[in-house]
mmCIF file of C-alpha atoms in Angstrom:
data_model
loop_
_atom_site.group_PDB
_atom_site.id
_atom_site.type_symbol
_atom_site.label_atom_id
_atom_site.label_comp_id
_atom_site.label_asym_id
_atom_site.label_seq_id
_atom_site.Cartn_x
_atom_site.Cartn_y
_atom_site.Cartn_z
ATOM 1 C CA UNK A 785 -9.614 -10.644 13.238
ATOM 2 C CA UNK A 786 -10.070 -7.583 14.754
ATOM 3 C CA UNK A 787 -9.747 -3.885 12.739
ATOM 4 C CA UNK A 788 -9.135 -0.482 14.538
ATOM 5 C CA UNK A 789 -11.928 1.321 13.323
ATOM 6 C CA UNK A 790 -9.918 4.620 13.378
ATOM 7 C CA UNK A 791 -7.774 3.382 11.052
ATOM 8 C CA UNK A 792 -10.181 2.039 8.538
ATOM 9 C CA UNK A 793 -11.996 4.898 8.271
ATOM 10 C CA UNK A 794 -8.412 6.883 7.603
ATOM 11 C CA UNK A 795 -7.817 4.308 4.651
ATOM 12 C CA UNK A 796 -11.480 4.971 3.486
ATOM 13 C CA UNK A 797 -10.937 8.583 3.816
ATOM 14 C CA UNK A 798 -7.536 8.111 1.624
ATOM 15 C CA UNK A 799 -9.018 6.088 -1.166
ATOM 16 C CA UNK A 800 -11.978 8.583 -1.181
ATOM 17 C CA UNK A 801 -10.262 11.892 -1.394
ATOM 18 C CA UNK A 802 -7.581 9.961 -3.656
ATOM 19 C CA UNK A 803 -10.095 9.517 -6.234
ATOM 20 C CA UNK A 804 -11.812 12.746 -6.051
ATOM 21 C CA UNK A 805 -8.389 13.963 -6.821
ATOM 22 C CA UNK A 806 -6.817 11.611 -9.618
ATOM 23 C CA UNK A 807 -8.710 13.442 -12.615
ATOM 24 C CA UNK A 808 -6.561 16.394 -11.591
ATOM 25 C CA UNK A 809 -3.415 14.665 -11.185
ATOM 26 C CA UNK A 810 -0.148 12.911 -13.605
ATOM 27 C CA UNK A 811 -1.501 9.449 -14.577
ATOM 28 C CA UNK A 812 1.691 8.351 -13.263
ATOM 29 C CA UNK A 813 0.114 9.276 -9.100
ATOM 30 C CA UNK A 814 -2.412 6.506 -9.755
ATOM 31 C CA UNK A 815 -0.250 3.185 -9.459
ATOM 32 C CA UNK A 816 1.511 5.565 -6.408
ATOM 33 C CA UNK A 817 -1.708 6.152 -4.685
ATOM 34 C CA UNK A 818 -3.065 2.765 -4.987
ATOM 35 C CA UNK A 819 0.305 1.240 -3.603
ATOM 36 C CA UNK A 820 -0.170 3.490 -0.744
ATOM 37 C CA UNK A 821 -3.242 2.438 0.048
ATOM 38 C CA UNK A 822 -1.719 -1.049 0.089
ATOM 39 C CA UNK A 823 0.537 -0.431 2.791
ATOM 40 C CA UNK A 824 -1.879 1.333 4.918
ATOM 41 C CA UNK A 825 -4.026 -1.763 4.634
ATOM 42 C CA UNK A 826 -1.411 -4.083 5.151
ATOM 43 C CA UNK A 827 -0.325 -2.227 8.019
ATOM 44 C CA UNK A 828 -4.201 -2.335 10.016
ATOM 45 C CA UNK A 829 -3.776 -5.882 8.688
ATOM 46 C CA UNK A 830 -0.293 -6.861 10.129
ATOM 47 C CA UNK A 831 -1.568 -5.108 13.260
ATOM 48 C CA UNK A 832 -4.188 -8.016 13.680
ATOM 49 C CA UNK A 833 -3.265 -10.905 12.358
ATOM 50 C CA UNK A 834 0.069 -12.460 13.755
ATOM 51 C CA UNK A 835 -0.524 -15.630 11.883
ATOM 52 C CA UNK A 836 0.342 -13.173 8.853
ATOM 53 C CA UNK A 837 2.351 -10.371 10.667
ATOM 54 C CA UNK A 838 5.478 -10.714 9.505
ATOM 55 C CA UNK A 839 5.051 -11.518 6.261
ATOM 56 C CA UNK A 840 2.377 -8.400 5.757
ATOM 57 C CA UNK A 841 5.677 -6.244 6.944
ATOM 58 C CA UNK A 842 8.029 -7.962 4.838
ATOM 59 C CA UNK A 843 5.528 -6.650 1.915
ATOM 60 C CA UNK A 844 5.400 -3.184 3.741
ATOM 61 C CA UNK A 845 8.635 -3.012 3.884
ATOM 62 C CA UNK A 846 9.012 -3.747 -0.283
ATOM 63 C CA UNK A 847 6.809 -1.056 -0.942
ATOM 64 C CA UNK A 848 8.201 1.589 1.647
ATOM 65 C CA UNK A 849 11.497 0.896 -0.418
ATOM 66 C CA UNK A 850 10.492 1.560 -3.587
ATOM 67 C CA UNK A 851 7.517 4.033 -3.737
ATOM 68 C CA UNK A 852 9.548 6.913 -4.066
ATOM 69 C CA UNK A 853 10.520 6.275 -7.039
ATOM 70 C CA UNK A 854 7.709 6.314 -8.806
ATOM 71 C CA UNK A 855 8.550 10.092 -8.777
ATOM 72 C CA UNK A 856 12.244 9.538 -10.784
ATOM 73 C CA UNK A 857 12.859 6.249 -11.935
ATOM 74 C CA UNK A 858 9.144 4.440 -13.507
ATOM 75 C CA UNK A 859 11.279 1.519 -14.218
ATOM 76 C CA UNK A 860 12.551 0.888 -10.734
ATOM 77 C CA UNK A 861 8.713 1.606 -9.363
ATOM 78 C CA UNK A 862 8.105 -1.050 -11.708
ATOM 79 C CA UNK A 863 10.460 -3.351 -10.259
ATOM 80 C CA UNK A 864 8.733 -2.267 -6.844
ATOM 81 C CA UNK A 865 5.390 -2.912 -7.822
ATOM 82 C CA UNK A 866 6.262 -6.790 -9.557
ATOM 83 C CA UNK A 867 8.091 -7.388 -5.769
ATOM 84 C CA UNK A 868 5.033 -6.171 -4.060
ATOM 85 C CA UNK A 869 2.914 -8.877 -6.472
ATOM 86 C CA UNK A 870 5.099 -11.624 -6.023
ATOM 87 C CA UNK A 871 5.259 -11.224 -2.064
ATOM 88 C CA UNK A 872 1.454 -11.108 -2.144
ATOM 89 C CA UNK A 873 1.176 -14.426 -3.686
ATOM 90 C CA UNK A 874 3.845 -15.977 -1.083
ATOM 91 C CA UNK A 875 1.020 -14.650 1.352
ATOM 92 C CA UNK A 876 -1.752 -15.573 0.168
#
């Protein structure tokens, strides 16, 4: 396996200025920032791994669905999050 090094160092750069910034922000952007981070990684990782491709964007696609409403509806980003789990586990 083989990792675009541009696009690492955009995920480190995320989680890094993410952090610097979650003191400052709702408790509620913390589950929402991590589960972005998430999909960015399982994007690099879908990109390089085609034994795993597929089912990395089936879990991509979960969270694309449902990350939104972390803003409105906390109980439907729950229901998001526990998808996002369980697909992880079919992966891995």
């Amino acid at each position: 396996m083989t990792y675009d090094d541009e696009e690492m160092y955009a995920l480190l750069t995320y989680l890094v200025s993410s952090a610097a910034r979650l003191g400052q922000e709702p408790a509620s952007y913390g589950p929402m920032r991590l589960i972005e981070a998430a999909k960015r990684l399982s994007i690099i990782m879908a990109a390089s791994n085609d034994d795993k491709a597929e089912e990395l964007n089936d879990l991509i696609n979960i969270i694309e669905e449902g990350r939104q409403s972390g803003m409105s509806d906390e109980a439907a980003f729950q229901e998001m999050l526990d998808a996002a789990v369980e697909k992880l586990v079919d992966i891995i």
